[in-house]
Short mmCIF file of C-alpha atoms in Angstrom, two decimals:
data_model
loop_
_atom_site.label_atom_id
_atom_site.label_comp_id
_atom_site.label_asym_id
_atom_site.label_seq_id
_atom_site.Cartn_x
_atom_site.Cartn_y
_atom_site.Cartn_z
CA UNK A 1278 80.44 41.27 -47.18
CA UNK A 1279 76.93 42.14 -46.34
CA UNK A 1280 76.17 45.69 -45.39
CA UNK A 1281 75.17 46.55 -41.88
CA UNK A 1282 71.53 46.78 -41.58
CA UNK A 1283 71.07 49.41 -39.18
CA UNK A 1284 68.61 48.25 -36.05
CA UNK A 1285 65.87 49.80 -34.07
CA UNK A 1286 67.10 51.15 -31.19
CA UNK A 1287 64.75 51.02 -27.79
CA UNK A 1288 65.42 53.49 -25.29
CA UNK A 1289 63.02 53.56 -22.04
CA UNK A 1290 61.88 56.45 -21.45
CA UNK A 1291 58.39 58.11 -19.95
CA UNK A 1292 55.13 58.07 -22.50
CA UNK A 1293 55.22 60.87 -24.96
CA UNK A 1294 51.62 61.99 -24.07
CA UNK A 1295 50.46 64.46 -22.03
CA UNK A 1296 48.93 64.86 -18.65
CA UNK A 1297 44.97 66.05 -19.53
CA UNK A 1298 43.59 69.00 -17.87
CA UNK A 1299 41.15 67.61 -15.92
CA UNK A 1300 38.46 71.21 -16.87
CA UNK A 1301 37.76 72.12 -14.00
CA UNK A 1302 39.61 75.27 -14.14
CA UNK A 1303 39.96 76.68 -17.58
CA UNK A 1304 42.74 78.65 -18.34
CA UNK A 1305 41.26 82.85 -19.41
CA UNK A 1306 40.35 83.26 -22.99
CA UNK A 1307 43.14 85.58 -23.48
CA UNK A 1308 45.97 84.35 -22.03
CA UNK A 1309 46.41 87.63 -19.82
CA UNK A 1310 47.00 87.15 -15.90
CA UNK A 1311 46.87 82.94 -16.01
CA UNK A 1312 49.20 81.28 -14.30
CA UNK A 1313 51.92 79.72 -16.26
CA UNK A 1314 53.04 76.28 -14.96
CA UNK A 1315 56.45 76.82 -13.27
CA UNK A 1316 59.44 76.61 -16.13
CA UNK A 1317 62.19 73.53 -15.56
CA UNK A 1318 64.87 73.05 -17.63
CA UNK A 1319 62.75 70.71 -20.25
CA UNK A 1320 60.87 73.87 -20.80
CA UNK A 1321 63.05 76.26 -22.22
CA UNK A 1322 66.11 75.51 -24.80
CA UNK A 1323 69.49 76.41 -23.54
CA UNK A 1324 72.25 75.77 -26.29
CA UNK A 1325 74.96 75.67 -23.78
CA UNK A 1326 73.83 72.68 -22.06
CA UNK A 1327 72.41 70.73 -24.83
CA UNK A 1328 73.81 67.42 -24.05
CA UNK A 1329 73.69 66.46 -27.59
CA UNK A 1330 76.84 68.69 -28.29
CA UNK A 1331 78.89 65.64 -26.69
CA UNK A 1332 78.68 63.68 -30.20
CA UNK A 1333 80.92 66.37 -31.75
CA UNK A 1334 84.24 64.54 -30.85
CA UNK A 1335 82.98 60.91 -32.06
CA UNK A 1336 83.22 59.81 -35.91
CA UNK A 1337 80.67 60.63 -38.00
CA UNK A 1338 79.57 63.22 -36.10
CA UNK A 1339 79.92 65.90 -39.13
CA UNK A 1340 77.08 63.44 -40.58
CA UNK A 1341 74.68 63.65 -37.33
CA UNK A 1342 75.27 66.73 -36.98
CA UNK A 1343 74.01 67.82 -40.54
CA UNK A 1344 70.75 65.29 -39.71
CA UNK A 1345 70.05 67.31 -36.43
CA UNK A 1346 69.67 70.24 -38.21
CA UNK A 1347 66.38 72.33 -38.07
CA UNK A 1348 65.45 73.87 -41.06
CA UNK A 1349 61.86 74.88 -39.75
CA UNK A 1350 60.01 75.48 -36.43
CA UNK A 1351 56.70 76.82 -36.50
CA UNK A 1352 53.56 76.99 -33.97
CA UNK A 1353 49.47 76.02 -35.69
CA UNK A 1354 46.64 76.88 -34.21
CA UNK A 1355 43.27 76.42 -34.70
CA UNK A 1356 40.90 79.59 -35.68
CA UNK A 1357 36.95 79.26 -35.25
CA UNK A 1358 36.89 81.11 -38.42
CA UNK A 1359 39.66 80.41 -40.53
CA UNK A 1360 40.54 76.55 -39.24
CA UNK A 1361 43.94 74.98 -39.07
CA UNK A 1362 46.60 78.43 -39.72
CA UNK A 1363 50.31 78.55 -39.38
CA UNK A 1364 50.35 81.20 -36.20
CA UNK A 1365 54.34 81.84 -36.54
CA UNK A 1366 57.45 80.43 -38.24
CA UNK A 1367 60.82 80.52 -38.53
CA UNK A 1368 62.54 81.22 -41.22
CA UNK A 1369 59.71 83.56 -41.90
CA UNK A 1370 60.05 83.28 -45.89
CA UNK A 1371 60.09 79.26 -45.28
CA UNK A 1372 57.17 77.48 -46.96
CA UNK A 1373 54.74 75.77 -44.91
CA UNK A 1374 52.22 74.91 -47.17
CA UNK A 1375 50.01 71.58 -46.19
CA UNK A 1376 51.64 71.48 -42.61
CA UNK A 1377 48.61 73.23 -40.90
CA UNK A 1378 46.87 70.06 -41.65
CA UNK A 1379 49.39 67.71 -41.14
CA UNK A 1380 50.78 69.44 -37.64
CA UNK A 1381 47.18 68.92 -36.43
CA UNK A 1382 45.32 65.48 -37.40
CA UNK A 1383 41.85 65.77 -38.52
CA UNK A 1384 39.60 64.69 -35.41
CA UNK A 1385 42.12 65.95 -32.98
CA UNK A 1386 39.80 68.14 -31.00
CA UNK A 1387 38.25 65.23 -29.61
CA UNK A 1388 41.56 64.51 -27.55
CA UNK A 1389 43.55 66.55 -24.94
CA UNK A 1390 46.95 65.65 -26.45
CA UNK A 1391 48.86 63.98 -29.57
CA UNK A 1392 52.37 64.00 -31.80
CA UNK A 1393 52.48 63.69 -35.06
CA UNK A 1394 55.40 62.48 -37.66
CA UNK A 1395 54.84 63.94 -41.27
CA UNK A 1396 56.46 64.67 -44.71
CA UNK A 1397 56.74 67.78 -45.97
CA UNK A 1398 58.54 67.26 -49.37
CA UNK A 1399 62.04 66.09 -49.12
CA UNK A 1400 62.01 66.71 -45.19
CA UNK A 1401 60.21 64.93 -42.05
CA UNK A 1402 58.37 67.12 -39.30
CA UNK A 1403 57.42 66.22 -36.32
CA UNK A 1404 54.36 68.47 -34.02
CA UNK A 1405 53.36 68.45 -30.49
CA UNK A 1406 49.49 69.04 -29.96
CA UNK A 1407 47.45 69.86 -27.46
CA UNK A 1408 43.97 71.04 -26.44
CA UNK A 1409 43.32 73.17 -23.35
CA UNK A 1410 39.37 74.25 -21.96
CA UNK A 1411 39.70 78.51 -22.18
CA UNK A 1412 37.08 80.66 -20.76
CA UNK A 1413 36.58 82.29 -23.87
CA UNK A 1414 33.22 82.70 -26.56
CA UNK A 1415 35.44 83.75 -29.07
CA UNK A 1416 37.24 80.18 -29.18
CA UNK A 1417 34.38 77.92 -28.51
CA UNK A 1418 35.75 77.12 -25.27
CA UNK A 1419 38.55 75.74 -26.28
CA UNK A 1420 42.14 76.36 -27.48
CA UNK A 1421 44.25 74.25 -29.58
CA UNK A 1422 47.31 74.15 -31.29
CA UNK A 1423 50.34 72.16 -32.51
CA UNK A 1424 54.66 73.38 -31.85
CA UNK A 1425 56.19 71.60 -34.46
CA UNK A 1426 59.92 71.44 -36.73
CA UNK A 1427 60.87 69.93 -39.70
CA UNK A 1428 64.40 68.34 -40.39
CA UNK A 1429 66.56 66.26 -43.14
CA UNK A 1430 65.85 63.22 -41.29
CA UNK A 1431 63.28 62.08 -38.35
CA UNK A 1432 65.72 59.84 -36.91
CA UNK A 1433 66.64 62.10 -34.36
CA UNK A 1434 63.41 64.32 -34.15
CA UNK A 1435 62.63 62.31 -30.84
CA UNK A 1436 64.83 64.21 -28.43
CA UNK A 1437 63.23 67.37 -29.02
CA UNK A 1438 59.85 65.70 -28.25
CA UNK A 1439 59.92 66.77 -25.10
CA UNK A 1440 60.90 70.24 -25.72
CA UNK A 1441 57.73 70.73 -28.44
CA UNK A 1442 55.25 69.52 -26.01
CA UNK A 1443 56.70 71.92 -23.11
CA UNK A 1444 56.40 74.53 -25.71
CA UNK A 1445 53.02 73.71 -26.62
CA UNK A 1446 51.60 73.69 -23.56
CA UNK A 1447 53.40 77.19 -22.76
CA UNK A 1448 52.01 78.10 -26.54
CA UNK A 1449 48.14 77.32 -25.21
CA UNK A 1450 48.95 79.11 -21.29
CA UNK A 1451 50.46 82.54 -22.98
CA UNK A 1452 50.14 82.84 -26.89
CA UNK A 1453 52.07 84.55 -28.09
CA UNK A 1454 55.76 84.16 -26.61
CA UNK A 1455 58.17 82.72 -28.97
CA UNK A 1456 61.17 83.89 -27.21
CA UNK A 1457 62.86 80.03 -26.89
CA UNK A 1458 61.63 78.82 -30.40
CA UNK A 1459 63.52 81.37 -32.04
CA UNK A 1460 66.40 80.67 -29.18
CA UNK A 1461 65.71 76.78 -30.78
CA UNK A 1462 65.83 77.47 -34.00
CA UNK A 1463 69.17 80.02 -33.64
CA UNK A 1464 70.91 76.89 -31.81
CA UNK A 1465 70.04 74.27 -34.08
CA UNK A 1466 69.16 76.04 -37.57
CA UNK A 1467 70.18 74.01 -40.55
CA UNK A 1468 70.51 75.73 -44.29
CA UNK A 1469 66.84 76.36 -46.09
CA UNK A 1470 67.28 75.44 -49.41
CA UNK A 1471 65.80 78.15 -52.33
CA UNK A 1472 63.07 75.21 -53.02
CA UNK A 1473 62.13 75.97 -49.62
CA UNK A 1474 61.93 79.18 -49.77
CA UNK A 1475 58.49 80.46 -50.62
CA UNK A 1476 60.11 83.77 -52.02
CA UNK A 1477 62.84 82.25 -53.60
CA UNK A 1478 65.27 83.71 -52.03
CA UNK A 1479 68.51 81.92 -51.27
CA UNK A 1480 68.47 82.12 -46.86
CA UNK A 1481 72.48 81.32 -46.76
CA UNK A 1482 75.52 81.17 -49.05
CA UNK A 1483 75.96 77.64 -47.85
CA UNK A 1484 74.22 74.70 -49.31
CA UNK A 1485 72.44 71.67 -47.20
CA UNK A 1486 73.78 68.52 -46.94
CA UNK A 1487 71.53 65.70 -49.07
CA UNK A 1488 72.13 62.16 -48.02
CA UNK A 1489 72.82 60.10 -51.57
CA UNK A 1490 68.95 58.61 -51.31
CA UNK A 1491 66.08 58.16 -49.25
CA UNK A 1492 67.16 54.76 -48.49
CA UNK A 1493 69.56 56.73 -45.53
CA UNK A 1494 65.96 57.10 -44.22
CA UNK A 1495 64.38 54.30 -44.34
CA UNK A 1496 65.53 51.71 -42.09
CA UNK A 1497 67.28 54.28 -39.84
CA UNK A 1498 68.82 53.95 -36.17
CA UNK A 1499 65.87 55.43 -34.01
CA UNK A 1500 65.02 55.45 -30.40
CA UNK A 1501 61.42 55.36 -29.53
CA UNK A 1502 60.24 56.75 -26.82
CA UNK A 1503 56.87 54.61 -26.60
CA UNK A 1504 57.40 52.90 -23.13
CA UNK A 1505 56.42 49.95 -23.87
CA UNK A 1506 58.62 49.83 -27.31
CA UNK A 1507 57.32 50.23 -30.68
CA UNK A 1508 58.07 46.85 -32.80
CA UNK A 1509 56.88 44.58 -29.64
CA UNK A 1510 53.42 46.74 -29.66
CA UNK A 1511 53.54 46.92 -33.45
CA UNK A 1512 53.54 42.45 -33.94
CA UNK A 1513 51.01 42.59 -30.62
CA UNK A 1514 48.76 44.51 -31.80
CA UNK A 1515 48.78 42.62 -35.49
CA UNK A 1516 48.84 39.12 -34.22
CA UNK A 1517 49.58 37.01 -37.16
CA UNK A 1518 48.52 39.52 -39.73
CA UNK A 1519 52.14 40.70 -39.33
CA UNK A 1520 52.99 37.95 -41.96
CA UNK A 1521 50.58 39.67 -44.36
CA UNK A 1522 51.97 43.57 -43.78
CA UNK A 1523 55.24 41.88 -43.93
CA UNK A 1524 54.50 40.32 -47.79
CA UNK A 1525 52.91 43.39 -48.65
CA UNK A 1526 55.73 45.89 -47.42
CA UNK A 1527 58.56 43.44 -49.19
CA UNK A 1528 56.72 44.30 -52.68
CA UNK A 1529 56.34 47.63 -52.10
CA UNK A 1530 52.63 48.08 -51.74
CA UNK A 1531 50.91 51.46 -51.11
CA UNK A 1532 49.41 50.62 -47.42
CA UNK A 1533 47.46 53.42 -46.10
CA UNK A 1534 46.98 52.75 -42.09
CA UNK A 1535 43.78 54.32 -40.70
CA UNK A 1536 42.80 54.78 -37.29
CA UNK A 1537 41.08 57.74 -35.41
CA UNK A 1538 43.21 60.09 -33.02
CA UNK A 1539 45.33 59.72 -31.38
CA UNK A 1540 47.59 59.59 -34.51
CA UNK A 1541 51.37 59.22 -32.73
CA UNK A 1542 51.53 55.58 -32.10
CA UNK A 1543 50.00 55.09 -35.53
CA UNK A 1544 53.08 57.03 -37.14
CA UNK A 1545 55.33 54.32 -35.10
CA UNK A 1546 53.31 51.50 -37.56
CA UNK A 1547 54.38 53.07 -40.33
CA UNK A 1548 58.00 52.93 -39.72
CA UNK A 1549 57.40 49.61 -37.91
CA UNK A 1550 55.66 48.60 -41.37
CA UNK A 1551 58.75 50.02 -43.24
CA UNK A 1552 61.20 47.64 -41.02
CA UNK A 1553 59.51 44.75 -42.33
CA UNK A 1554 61.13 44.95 -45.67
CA UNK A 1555 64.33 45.49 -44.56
CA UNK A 1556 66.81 43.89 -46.67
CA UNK A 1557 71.25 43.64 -45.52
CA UNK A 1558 72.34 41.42 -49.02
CA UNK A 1559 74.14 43.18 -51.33
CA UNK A 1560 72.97 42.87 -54.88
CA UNK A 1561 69.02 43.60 -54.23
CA UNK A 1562 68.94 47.54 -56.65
CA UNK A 1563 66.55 48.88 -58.85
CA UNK A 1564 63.48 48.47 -56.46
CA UNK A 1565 60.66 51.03 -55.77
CA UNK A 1566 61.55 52.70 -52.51
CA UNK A 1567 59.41 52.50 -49.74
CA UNK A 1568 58.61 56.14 -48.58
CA UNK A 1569 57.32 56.15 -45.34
CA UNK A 1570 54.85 59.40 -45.18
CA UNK A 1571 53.41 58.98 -41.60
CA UNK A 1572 50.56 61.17 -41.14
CA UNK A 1573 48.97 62.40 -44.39
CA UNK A 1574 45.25 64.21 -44.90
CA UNK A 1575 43.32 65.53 -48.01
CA UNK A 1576 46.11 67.71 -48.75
CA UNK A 1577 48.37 64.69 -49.45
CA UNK A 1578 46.11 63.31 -52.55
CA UNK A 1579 48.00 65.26 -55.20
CA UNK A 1580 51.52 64.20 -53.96
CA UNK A 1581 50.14 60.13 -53.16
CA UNK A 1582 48.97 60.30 -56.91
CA UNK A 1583 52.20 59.88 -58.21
CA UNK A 1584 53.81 57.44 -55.74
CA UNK A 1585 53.85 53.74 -56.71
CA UNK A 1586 55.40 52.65 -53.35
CA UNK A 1587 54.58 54.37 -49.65
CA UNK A 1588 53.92 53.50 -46.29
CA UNK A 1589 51.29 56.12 -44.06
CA UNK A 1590 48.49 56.74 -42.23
CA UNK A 1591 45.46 59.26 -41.79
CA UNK A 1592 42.04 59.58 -39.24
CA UNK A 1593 40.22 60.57 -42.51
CA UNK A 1594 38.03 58.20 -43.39
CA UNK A 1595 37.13 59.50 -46.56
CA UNK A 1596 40.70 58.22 -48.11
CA UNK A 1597 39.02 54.37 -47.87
CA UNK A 1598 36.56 55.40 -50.94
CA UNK A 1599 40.11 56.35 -53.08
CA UNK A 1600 41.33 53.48 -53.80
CA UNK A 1601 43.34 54.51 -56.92
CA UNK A 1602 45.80 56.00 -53.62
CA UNK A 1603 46.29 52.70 -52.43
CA UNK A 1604 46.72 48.71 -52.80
CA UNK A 1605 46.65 47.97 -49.25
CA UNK A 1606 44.39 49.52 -46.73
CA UNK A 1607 44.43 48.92 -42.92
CA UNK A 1608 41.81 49.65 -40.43
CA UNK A 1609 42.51 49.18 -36.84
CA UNK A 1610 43.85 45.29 -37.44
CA UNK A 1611 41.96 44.39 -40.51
CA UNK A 1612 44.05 44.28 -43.42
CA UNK A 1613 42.36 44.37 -46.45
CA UNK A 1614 42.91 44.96 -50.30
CA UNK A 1615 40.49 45.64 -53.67
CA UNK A 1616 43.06 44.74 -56.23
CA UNK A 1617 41.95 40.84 -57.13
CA UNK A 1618 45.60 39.80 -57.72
CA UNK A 1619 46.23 40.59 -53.97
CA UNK A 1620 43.39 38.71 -52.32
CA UNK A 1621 45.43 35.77 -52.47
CA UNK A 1622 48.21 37.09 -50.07
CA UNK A 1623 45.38 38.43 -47.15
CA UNK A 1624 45.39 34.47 -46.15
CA UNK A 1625 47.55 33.17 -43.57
CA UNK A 1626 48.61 29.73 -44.63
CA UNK A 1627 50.99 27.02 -42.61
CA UNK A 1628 54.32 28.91 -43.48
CA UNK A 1629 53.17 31.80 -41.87
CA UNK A 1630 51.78 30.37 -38.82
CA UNK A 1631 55.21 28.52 -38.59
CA UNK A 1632 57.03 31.66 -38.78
CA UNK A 1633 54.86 33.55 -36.39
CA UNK A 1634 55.16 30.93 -34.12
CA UNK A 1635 59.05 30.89 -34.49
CA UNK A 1636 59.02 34.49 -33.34
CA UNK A 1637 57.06 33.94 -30.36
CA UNK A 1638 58.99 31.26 -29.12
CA UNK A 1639 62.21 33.89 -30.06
CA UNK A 1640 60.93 36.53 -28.14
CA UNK A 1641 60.61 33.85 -25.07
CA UNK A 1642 63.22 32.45 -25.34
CA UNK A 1643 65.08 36.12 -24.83
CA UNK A 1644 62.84 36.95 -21.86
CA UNK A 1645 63.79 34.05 -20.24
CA UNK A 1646 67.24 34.71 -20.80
CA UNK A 1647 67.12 38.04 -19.77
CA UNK A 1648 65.12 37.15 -16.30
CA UNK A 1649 67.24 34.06 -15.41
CA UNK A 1650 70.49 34.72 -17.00
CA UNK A 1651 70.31 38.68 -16.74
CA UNK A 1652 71.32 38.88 -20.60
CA UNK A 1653 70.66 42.29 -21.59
CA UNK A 1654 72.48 42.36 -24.58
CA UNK A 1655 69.49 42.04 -26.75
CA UNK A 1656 65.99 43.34 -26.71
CA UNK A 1657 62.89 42.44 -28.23
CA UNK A 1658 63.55 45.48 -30.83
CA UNK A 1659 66.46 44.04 -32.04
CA UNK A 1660 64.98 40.79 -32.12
CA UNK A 1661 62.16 41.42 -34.14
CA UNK A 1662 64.13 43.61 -36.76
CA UNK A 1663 66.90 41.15 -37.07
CA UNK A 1664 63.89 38.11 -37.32
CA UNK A 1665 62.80 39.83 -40.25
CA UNK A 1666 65.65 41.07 -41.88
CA UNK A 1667 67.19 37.28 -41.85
CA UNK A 1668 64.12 35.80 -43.24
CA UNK A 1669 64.39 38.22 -46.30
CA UNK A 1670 68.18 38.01 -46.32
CA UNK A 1671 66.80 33.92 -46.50
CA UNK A 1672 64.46 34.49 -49.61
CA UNK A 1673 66.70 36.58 -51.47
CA UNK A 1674 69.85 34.61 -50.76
CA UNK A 1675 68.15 31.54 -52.35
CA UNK A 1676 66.89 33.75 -55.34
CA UNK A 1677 70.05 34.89 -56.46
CA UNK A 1678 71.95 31.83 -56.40
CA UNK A 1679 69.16 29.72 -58.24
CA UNK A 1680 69.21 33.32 -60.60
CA UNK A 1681 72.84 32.72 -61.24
CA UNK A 1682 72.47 28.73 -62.01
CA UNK A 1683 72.44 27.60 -65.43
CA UNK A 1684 68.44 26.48 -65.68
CA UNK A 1685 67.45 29.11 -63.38
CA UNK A 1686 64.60 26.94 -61.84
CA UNK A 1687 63.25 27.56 -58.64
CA UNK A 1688 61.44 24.66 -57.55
CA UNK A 1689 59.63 23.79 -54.80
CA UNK A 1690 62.29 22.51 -52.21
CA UNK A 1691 63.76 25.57 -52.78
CA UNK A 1692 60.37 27.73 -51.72
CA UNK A 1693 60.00 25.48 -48.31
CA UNK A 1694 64.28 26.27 -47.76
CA UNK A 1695 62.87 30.02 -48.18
CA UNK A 1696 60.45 29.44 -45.46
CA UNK A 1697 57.49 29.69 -47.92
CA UNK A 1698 54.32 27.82 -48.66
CA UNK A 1699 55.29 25.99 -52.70
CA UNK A 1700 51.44 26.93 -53.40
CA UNK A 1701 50.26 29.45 -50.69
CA UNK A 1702 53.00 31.91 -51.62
CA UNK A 1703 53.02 31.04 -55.18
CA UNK A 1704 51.45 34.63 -55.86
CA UNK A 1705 53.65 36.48 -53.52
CA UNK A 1706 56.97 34.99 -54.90
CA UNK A 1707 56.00 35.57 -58.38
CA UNK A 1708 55.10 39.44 -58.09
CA UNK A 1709 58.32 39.56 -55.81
CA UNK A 1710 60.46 38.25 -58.61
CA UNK A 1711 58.69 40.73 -60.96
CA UNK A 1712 59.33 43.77 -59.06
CA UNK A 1713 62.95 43.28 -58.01
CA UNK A 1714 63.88 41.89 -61.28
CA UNK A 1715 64.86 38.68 -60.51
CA UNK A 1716 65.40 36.16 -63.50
CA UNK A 1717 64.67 32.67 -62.34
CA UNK A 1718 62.03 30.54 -63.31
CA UNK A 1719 59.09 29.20 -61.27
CA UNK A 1720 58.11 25.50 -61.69
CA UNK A 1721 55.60 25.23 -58.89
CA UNK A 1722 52.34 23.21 -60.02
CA UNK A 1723 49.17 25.09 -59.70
CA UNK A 1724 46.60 22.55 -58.00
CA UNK A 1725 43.92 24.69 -59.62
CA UNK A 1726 44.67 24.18 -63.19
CA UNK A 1727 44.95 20.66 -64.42
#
């Protein structure tokens, strides 16, 4: 029986940015005697109303629980003299290294607000940025910094988005008060490994829980809370270029996203991008995993060196002339590639169009129901995950039967059955055989060789 492939969930909810300060009244330079905006619930972190607790009594919830845990929470700012710094932490022996730049995306003083999803080894962070006018020489005007955590899994770093960019704000009115991120941290504290530790010393007697791979990771259960949705925006924004992140993501490319700040809904296409390749048949091992990095910056190179398969993105502009980091690169909705073996799968040819079209007229076809009929039981999130996920379950389905016949010939009635183009995708199916192993043998003419 195939495995569950766990779905995208969509929850609507308000935007994740922040209301701008409109500078006409800048806040003092230092913080003392301005008026604090008045403190709701949101604001602060009270433990004994943290609705989250409820999960406790449901199965699995050991397992949640461990992948809610906060094993970092930390507050960057930016210094006119010394640049990005880590201002405060907790655990205070906790290393941080890199997350100064990662917290706070190159370019981001051009914006009033931003969030940011990151890796910081073997755990995801997630930071809260903003950028208020101050009255002050010393700061050039202007303050900025980033309330951030870091956790096992980002799957569930969205419900404390809200909470990080109250705290933020609070960070940039009165600097200095940390008296409900350490209340934070006390509630929802998770173990810090000794690896973590910058001192080496062991912070508890009990060890954290590791998932078995980073596969738990990668195709995870998340609510977004983008308004609008994230995979809907994600194949909008693409168009029919989806087909060629799609090919790219189910051989487990290096594609490097760029785009200027704001960075946030960029960290959405990288998870979007890692959906693509999502795979329910049984059977399918051995493959390079996907990683999905989000946000990375110069600090990132050493690390990206010695990945063969990732998914992330980055405002610098400088990463486009290393292209030893990366087969793929995309900027804004131009996909392109320098390796010459690729060039072949940046066309769209009449299988993809077909299946692009097939999704459009899916995605219809459930608005219609769910204005006429009032079905609600499906949304365009599961829809295009599901889309996806069946046309790969399609490809792979057909490869390991014809892998288990006696001739092992795939021919090319069996490509169209796949959904493919016999000569279009003649590149594409023959590095996808290659890199998951597959033993079957392709028997496609070549129009360009006689």
């Amino acid at each position: 029986m195939a495995d569950r492939a766990p779905l995208l969930e969509y929850e609507e909810g308000p935007a994740v940015t922040f209301s701008p300060w409109d500078g006409s009244s800048p806040a003092p330079g230092n913080g003392a005697g301005s008026a604090a905006s008045p403190r709701g619930a949101a604001d602060s972190w009270n433990p004994g109303s943290d609705p989250e607790r409820d999960v406790a009594a449901a199965p699995g919830a050991q397992q949640q629980e461990e992948e809610e845990q906060v094993v970092a929470v930390f507050v960057v700012t930016f210094d006119t003299r010394a640049g990005n710094i880590v201002e405060w932490c907790l655990p205070h022996e906790v290393d941080l290294e890199g997350v100064e730049f990662k917290s706070m995306a190159s370019g981001s003083h051009r914006i009033n607000s931003d969030f940011v999803y990151f890796r910081k080894g073997n755990y995801f962070g997630m930071a809260c940025f903003a950028n208020m006018p101050v009255e002050s020489e010393l700061e050039r005007g202007a303050r900025m910094k980033s309330v951030g955590i870091l956790s096992p899994s980002y799957t569930l770093l969205y419900r404390y988005m809200h909470f990080l960019e109250n705290q933020v704000r609070h960070q940039l009115e009165i600097p200095g008060h940390y008296t409900q991120l350490e209340a934070f941290y006390e509630d929802k504290k998770g173990v810090l490994p000794t690896a973590m530790s910058s001192k080496g010393i062991p912070t508890s007697l009990q060890p954290l829980h590791w998932l078995p791979t980073v596969n738990k990771y990668m195709y995870p259960e998340m609510k977004i809370t983008h308004p609008a949705g994230c995979m809907s925006q994600f194949i909008k924004f693409f168009g029919e270029q989806i087909m060629v992140l799609w090919k790219f993501a189910l051989l487990r490319k290096r594609i490097l996203i760029f785009s200027p700040p704001p960075v946030g809904v960029v960290c959405y296409r990288v998870y979007c991008c890692c959906c693509l390749a999502n795979v329910s048949l049984p059977g399918i091992r051995g493959v390079p995993e996907t990683k999905p990095y989000f946000y990375i910056s110069v600090a990132d190179i050493e690390t990206l060196e010695t990945e063969v398969s990732y998914v992330a993105c980055t405002t610098e502009k400088i990463f486009e002339e290393k292209k030893d980091l990366y087969d793929v690169y995309v900027d804004n909705q131009n996909v392109k590639t320098d390796r010459e073996h690729l060039q072949q799968l940046l066309k769209i040819n009449s299988a993809d169009k077909d299946k692009y079209r097939k999704l459009n007229d899916q995605r219809q076809m459930l608005l219609y129901s769910q204005e006429v009929g009032g079905d609600c039981s499906t949304n365009e999130e599961d829809l295009f995950i599901l889309f996806f996920m069946e046309q790969n379950n399609r490809i792979f389905q057909m490869l390991l039967e014809v892998s288990a016949c006696q001739d092992k010939t795939l021919t090319a009635d069996h490509v169209r059955s796949m959904g493919l183009d016999p000569q279009g995708d003649r590149i594409f199916l023959m590095d996808l055989l290659e890199v998951y192993g597959i033993d079957v043998m392709l028997v496609i003419d070549n129009p360009c060789c006689p």
